[in-house]
XYZ file of C-alpha atoms in Angstrom:
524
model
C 46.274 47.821 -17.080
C 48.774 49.681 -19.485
C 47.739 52.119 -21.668
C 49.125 51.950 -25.298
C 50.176 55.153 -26.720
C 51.714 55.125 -30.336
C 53.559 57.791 -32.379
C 53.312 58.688 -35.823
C 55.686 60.833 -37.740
C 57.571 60.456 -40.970
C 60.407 63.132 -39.653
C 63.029 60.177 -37.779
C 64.330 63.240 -35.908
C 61.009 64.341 -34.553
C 59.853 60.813 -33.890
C 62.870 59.835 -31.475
C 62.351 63.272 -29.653
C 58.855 62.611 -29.013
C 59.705 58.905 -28.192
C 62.656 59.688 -25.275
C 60.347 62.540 -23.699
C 57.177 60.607 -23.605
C 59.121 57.215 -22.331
C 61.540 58.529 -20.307
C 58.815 60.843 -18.082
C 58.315 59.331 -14.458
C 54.795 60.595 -14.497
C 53.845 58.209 -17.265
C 54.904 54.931 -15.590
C 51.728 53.083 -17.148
C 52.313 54.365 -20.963
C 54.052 51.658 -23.691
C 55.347 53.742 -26.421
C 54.786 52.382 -30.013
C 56.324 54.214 -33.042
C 55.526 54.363 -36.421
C 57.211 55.856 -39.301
C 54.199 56.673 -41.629
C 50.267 56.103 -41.581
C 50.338 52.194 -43.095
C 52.500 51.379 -40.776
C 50.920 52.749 -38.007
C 47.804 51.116 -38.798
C 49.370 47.670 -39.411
C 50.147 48.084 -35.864
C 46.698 48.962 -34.705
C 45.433 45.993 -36.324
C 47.621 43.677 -34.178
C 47.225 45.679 -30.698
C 45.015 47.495 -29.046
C 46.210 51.322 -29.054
C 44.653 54.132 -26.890
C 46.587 57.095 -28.039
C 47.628 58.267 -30.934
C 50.239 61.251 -31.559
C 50.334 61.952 -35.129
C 52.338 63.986 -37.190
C 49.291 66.084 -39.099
C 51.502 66.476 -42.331
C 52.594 62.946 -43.852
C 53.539 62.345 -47.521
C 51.341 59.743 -49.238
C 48.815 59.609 -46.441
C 48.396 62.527 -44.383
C 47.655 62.538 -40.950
C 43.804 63.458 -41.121
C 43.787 60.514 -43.744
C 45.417 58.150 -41.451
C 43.402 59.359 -38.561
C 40.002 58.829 -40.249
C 41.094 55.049 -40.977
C 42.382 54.443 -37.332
C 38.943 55.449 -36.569
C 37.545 53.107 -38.376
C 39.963 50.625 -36.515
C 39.186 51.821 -32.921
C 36.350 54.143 -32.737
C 37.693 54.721 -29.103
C 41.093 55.926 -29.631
C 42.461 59.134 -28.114
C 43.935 61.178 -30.930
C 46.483 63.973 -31.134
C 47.851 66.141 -33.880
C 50.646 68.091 -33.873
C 51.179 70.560 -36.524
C 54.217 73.412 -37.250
C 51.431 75.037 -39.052
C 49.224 77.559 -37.257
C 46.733 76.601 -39.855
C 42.600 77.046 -38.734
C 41.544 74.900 -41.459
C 43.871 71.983 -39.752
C 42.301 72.467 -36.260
C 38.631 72.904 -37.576
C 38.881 69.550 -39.591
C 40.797 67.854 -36.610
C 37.867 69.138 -34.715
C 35.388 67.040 -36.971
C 37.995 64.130 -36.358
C 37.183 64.563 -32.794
C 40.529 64.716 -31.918
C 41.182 64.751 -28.460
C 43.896 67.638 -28.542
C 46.345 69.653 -31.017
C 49.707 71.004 -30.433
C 51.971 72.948 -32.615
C 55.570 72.624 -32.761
C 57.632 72.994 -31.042
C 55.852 71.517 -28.638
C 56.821 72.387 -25.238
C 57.404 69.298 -22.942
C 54.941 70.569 -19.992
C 52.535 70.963 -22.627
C 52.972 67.392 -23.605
C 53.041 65.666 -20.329
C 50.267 67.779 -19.000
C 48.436 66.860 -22.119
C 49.065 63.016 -22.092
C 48.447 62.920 -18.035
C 45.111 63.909 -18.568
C 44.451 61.960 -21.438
C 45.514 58.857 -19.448
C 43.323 59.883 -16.670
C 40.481 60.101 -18.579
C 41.503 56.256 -20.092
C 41.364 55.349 -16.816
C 38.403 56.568 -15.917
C 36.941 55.552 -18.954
C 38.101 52.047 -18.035
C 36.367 51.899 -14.736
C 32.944 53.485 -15.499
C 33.206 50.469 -18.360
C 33.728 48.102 -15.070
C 30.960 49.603 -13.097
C 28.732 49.693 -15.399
C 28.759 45.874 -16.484
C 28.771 45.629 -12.615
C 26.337 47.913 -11.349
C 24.007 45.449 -13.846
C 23.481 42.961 -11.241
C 21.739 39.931 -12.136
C 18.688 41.324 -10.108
C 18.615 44.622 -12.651
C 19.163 42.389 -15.308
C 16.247 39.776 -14.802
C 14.090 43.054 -14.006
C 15.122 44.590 -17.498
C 14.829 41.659 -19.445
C 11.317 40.979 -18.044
C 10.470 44.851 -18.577
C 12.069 44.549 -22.778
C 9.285 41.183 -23.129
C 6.231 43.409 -21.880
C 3.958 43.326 -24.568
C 2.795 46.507 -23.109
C 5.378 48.340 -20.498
C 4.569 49.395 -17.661
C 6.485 51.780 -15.411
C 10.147 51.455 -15.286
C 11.743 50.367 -11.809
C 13.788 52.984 -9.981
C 16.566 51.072 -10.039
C 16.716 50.599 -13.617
C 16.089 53.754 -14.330
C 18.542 55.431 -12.811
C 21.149 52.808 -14.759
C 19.476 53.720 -18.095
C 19.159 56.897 -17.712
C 23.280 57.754 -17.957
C 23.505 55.255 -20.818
C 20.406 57.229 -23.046
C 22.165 60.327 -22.699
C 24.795 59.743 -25.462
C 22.328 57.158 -27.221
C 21.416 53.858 -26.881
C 19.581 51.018 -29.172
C 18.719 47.356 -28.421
C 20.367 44.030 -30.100
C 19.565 40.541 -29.973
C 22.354 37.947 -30.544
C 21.328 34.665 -31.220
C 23.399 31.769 -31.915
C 22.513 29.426 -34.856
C 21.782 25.901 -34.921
C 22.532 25.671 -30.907
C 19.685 23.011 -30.218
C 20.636 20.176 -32.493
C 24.140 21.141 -32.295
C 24.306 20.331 -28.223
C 22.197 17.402 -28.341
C 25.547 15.105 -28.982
C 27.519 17.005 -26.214
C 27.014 15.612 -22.378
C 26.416 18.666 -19.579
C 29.912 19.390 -18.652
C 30.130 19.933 -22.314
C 27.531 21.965 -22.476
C 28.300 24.048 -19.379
C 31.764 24.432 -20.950
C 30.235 25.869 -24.360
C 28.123 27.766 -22.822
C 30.734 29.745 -20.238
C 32.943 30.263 -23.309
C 30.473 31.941 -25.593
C 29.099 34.346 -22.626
C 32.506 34.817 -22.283
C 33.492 35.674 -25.551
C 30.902 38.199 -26.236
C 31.234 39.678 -22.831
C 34.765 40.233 -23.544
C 34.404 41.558 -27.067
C 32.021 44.193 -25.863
C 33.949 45.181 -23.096
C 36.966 45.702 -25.415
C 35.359 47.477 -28.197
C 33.480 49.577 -25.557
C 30.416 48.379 -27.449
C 27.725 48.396 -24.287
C 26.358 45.874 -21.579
C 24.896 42.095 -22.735
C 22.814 40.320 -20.820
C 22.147 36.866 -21.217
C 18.624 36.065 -22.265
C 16.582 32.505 -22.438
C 18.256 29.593 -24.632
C 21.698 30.842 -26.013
C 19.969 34.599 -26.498
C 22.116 37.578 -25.346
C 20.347 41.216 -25.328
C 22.818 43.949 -25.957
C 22.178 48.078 -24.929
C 24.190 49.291 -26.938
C 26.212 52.223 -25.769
C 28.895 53.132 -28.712
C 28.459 55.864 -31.298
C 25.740 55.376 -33.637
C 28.099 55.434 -36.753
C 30.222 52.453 -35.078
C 27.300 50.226 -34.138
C 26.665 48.709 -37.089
C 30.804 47.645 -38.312
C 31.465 46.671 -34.739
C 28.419 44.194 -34.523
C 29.714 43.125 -37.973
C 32.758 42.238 -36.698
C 31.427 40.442 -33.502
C 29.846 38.105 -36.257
C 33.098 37.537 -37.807
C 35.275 37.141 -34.779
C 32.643 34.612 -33.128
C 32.989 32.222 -36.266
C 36.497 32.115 -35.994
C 36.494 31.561 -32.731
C 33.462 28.600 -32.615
C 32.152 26.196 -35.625
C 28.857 27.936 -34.685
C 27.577 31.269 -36.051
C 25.856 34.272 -35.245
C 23.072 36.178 -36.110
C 22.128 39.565 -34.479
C 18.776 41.577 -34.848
C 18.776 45.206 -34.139
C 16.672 48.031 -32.924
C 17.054 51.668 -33.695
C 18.952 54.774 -31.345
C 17.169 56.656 -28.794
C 17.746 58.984 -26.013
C 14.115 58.374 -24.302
C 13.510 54.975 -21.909
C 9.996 54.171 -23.615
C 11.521 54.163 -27.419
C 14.309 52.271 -25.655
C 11.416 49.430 -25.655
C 10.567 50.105 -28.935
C 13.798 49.183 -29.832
C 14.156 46.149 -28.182
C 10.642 45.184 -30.292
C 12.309 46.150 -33.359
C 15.738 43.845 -32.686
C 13.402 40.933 -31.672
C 11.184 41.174 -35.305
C 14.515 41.902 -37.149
C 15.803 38.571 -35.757
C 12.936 36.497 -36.668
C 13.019 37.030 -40.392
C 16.256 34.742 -39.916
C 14.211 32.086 -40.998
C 13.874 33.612 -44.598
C 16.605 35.977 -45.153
C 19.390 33.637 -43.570
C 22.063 33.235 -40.661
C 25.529 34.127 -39.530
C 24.488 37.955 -40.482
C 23.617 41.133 -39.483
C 19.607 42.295 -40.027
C 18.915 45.588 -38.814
C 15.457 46.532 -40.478
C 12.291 43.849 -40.538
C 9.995 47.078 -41.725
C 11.838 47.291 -45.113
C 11.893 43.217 -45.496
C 9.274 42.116 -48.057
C 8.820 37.786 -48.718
C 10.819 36.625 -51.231
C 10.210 32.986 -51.357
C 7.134 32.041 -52.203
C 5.589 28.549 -53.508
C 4.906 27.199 -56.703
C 1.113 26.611 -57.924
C 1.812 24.238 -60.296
C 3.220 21.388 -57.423
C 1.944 18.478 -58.611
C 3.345 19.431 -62.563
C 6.782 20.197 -60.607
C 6.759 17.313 -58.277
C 6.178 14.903 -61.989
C 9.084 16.203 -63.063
C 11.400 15.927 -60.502
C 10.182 12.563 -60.173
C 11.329 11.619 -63.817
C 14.534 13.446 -62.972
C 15.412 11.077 -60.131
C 14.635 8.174 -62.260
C 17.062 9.441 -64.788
C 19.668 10.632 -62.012
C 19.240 14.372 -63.427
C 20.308 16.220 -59.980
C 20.523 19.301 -62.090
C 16.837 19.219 -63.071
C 16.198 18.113 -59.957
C 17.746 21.411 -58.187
C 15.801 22.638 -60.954
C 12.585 21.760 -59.291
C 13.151 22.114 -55.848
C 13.529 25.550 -56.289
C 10.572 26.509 -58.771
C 8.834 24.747 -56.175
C 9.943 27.584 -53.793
C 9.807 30.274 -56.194
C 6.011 30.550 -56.899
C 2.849 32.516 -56.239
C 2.100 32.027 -52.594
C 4.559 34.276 -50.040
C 6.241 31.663 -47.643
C 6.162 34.149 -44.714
C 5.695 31.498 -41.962
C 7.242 28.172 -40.991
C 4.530 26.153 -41.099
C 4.061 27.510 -44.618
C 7.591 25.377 -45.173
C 6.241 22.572 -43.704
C 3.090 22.251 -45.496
C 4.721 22.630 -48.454
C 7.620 20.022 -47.490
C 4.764 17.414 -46.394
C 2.786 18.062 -49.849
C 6.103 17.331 -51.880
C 7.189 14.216 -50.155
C 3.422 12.855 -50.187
C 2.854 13.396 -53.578
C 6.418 11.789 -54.002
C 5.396 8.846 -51.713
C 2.023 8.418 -53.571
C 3.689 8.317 -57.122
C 6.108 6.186 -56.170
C 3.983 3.669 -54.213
C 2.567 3.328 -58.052
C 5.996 1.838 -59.165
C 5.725 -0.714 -55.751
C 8.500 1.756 -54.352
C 8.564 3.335 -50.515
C 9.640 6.450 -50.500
C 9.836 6.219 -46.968
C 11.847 2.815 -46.505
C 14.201 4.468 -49.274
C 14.728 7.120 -47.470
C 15.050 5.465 -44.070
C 13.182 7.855 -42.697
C 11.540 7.099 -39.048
C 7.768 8.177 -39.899
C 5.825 9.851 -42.510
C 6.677 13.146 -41.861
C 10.000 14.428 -42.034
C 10.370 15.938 -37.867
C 13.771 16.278 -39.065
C 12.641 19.689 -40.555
C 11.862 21.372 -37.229
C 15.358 21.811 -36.228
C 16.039 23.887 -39.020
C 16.560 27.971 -38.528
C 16.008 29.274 -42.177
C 14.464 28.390 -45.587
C 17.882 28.027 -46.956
C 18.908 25.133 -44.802
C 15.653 23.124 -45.308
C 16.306 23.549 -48.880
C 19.833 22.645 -48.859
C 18.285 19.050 -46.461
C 15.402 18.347 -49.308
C 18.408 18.576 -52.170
C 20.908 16.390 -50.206
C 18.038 13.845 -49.736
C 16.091 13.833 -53.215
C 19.496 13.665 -54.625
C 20.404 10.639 -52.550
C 16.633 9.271 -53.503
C 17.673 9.699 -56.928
C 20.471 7.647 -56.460
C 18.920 4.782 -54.759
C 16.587 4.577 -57.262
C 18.294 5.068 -60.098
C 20.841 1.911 -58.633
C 17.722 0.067 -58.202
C 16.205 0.386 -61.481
C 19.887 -0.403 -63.018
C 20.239 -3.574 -60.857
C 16.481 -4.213 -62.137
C 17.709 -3.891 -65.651
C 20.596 -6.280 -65.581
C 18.206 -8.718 -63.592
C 15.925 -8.713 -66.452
C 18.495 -8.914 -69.140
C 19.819 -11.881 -67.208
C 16.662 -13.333 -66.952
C 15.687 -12.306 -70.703
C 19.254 -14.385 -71.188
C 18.288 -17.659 -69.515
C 15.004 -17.665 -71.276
C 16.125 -17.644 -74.687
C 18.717 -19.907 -73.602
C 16.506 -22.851 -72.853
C 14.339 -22.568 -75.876
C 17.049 -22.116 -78.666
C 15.491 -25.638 -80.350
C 12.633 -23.686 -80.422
C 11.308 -20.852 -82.682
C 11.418 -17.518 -80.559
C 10.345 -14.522 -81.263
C 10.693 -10.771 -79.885
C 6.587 -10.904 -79.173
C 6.815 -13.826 -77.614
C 9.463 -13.002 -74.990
C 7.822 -9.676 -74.375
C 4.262 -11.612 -74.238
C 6.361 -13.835 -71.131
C 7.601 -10.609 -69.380
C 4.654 -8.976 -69.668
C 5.931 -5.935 -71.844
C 5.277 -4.889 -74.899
C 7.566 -6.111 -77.857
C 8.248 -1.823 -78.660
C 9.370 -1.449 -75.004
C 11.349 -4.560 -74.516
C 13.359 -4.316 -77.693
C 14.326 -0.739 -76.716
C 14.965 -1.693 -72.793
C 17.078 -4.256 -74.393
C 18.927 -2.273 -77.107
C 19.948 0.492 -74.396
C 21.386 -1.780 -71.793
C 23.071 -4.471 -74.076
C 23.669 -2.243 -77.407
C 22.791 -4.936 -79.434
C 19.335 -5.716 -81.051
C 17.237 -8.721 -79.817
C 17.191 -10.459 -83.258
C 21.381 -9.689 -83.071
C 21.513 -11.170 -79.843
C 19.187 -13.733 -80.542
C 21.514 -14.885 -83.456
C 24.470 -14.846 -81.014
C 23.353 -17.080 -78.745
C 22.379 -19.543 -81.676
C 25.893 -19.236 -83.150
C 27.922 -19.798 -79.859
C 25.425 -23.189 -79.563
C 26.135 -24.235 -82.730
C 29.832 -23.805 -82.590
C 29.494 -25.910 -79.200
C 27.643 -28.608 -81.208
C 29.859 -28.755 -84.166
C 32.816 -29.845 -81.798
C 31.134 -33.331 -81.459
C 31.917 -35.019 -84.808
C 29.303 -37.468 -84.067
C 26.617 -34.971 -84.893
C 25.249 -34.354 -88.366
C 24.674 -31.035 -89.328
C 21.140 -30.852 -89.882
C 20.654 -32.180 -86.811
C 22.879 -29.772 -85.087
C 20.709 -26.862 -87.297
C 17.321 -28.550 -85.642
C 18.507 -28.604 -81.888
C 19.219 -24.985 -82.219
C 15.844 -24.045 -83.958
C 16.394 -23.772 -87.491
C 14.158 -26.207 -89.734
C 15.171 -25.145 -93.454
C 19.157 -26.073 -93.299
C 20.030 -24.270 -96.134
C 18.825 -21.080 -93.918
C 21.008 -22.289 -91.572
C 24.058 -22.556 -93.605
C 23.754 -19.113 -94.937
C 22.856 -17.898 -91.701
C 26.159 -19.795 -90.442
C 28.509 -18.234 -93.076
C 27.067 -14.945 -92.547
C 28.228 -14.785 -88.844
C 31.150 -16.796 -88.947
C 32.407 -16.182 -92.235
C 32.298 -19.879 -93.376
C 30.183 -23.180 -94.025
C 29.669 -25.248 -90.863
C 31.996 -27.630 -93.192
C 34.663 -25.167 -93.512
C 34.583 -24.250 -89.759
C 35.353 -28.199 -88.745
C 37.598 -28.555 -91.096
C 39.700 -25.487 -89.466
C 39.167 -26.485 -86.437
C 40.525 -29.852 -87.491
C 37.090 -31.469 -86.050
């Protein structure tokens, strides 16, 4: 494998120089030379290609090489870097020193110095590169099983030889414990058939074996259901951004997510355990403080959701709300109904409260002859559904998708219920126009009362009953008046009117004219 060096100087003249000598040497056969003309440009490089050395001008204008090299740090915690200086300056060396720089030569720089310099820096790549190997391979499936089963001792016992002489190199520089766990994986796979599954499953290992291996990050073992364990090996100060990025990199790569629980440093074996605890309780407050992240601390974590006291109150009016199709009040709800008095701490905590919502739902509307249930479509009783969710978040985003599709359905119904009525209301009054009707007695035959039935039917029509009423007399008088053959007073009796003078005026006030007048223009 090639080892990536890359130069940095603003002086063309001094860049080319270094660029022939270092290319050009026969002892550096596995070295590609990069070249960069100032620090942004330099790191716009690293961030498209892995770079293992850096020799950097220490004296740039805008950024200056200390600057740059504290972001390409931040880049590549594992780069080599090298500053060369024409200043004899102690304050340069002491801060490159801080930098951990890996070396620091002064112009002119000689070119035995430089190839002497860079020879051992790529030997110690190299080396670097196969302890990497070795390591990941001196972790044999035997040593890992034996770890793995030593990290889930409630209490530990002794540690075997042979992993304690592999931990014991790793502990020296540091080590913690993380658990990466990948979200959703059981209902996700249930759709895919095994050599689907077998497929997903090599290419995640994969992936995270290869993104530790590059960032020198540590050794993962693969754990029980989609559960990798990672011993950490990197600096302390780059554990945290390069787990960070894992999370990022994995979602880009799959349409699942991440989420990684971590322990804290330690150079002793025992604490090492400790650690391992503390990744494994960080990762199971997923369930309230969410996925696809990074949680490092389940000490500091207090409950934050909580439920509400007042249910049944909340559960009334959400109710109304669906009626109404008010999805805003009814987000409303669903979350004061999480937000109360009681810490949810525990699943089943979510689950009781889930079952006492949609009972007290199915109750109140088993009052109005509706099935919350056969609405719903929902298999049983109890919404199962719920147990394949990993966090609050997502059974609370599930309840709002389904009470506002409830709302929906019942707020269709009711419409559809309405304009049945009205219809029917309609075909009522039709058949009785010979006859006096009244608003009590329709109500009286619907079995509302006469206050509810003339506002049902003022909303939905925007007329008043008596208006409508009228209407429907008008249109069946018009009808009538078409036959010549029929008097008018006995036209004003078949449509319910007894006094004909009331009926005339009653006439001319909708139409505008006597029934005379309105034959004659009709020429009848």
């Amino acid at each position: 494998m090639n080892i990536n060096i890359l130069l940095v100087d603003d002086e063309a003249v001094d860049l080319e120089w270094l660029r022939r000598r270092v290319a050009s040497n026969d002892q550096l056969t596995l070295l590609e030379v990069g070249t960069a003309a100032s620090g942004f440009a330099a790191l716009k490089m690293m961030e498209q290609k892995r770079i293992d050395v850096i020799l950097s001008d220490i004296r740039m204008p805008i950024m200056s090489g200390m600057e740059f090299a504290r972001k390409a740090k931040e880049i590549n915690p594992h780069v080599h870097i090298v500053f060369i200086s024409g200043h004899q300056d102690f304050s340069y060396a002491k801060e490159a020193i801080q930098l951990n720089a890996s070396d620091y030569l002064l112009k002119p720089v000689d070119d035995s110095e430089l190839i002497e310099m860079l020879i051992k820096l790529c030997t110690k790549i190299e080396q670097e590169r196969k302890q990497d190997i070795s390591l990941s391979e001196a972790l044999s499936l035997i040593n890992e099983e034996l770890l793995l089963r030593w990290f889930n001792e409630a209490t530990p016992g002794p540690v075997d030889l042979h992993i304690h002489g592999f931990l014991t190199p790793l502990l020296r520089g540091g080590s913690a414990v993380a658990i990466i766990e990948i979200d959703d994986i059981t209902w996700k796979i249930k759709n895919m058939n095994e050599e689907e599954r077998r497929l997903f499953t090599t290419n995640v290992t994969n992936f995270i074996r290869n993104f530790t291996l590059e960032n020198h990050l540590g050794t993962v073992m693969t754990s029980y259901d989609f559960h990798f364990v990672l011993l950490a090996t990197v600096q302390e100060e780059y554990f945290t951004g390069l787990l960070e990025e894992l999370i990022r990199a994995f979602s880009q790569q799959f349409s699942n997510s991440i989420t990684i629980g971590t322990g804290m440093y330690t150079n002793e074996i025992d604490k090492l355990h400790d650690s391992f605890k503390q990744a494994h309780a960080a990762l199971s407050i997923k369930w309230i403080v969410g996925k696809n992240r990074l949680i490092q601390d389940a000490a500091e974590w207090s409950p934050k959701e909580t439920m509400a006291s007042n249910l049944e109150e909340s559960v009334n009016r959400m109710l109304q709300a669906m009626l109404e199709y008010d999805l805003m009040t009814i987000d409303d709800c669903l979350i004061q109904l999480f937000n109360g008095d009681k810490p949810l701490t525990q699943k089943n905590d979510i689950y009781d409260l889930v079952i006492r919502i949609t009972s007290k739902l199915h109750a109140d509307l088993q009052q109005m002859n509706e099935h919350l249930y056969e609405i719903l479509k929902w298999d049983s009783h109890q919404p199962f559904v719920l147990f394949q969710f990993e966090t609050v978040h997502d059974i609370l985003s599930w309840l709002r998708r389904r009470f506002f599709e409830l709302s929906e359905l019942l707020y269709l119904k009711k419409q559809r219920q309405k304009r049945k009525l009205i219809e029917e209301i309609t075909q009522y009054v039709e058949k009785r126009l010979d006859q006096k009707i009244t608003l009590n007695e329709v109500a009286a035959h619907f079995d509302f009362t006469p206050n509810y039935l003339g506002s049902l039917f003022k909303a939905e029509t925007n007329t008043l009953f008596s208006d409508f009423l009228n209407e429907l007399r008008m249109k069946r008088v018009c009808g009538l008046l078409a036959d010549p053959t029929k008097k008018v007073y006995e036209i004003a009796e078949q449509v319910g009117y007894k006094n004909i003078i009331y009926f005339n005026r009653q006439f001319k006030q909708a139409m505008g004219m006597s029934p005379g007048e309105y034959r004659k223009k009709h020429k009848i």
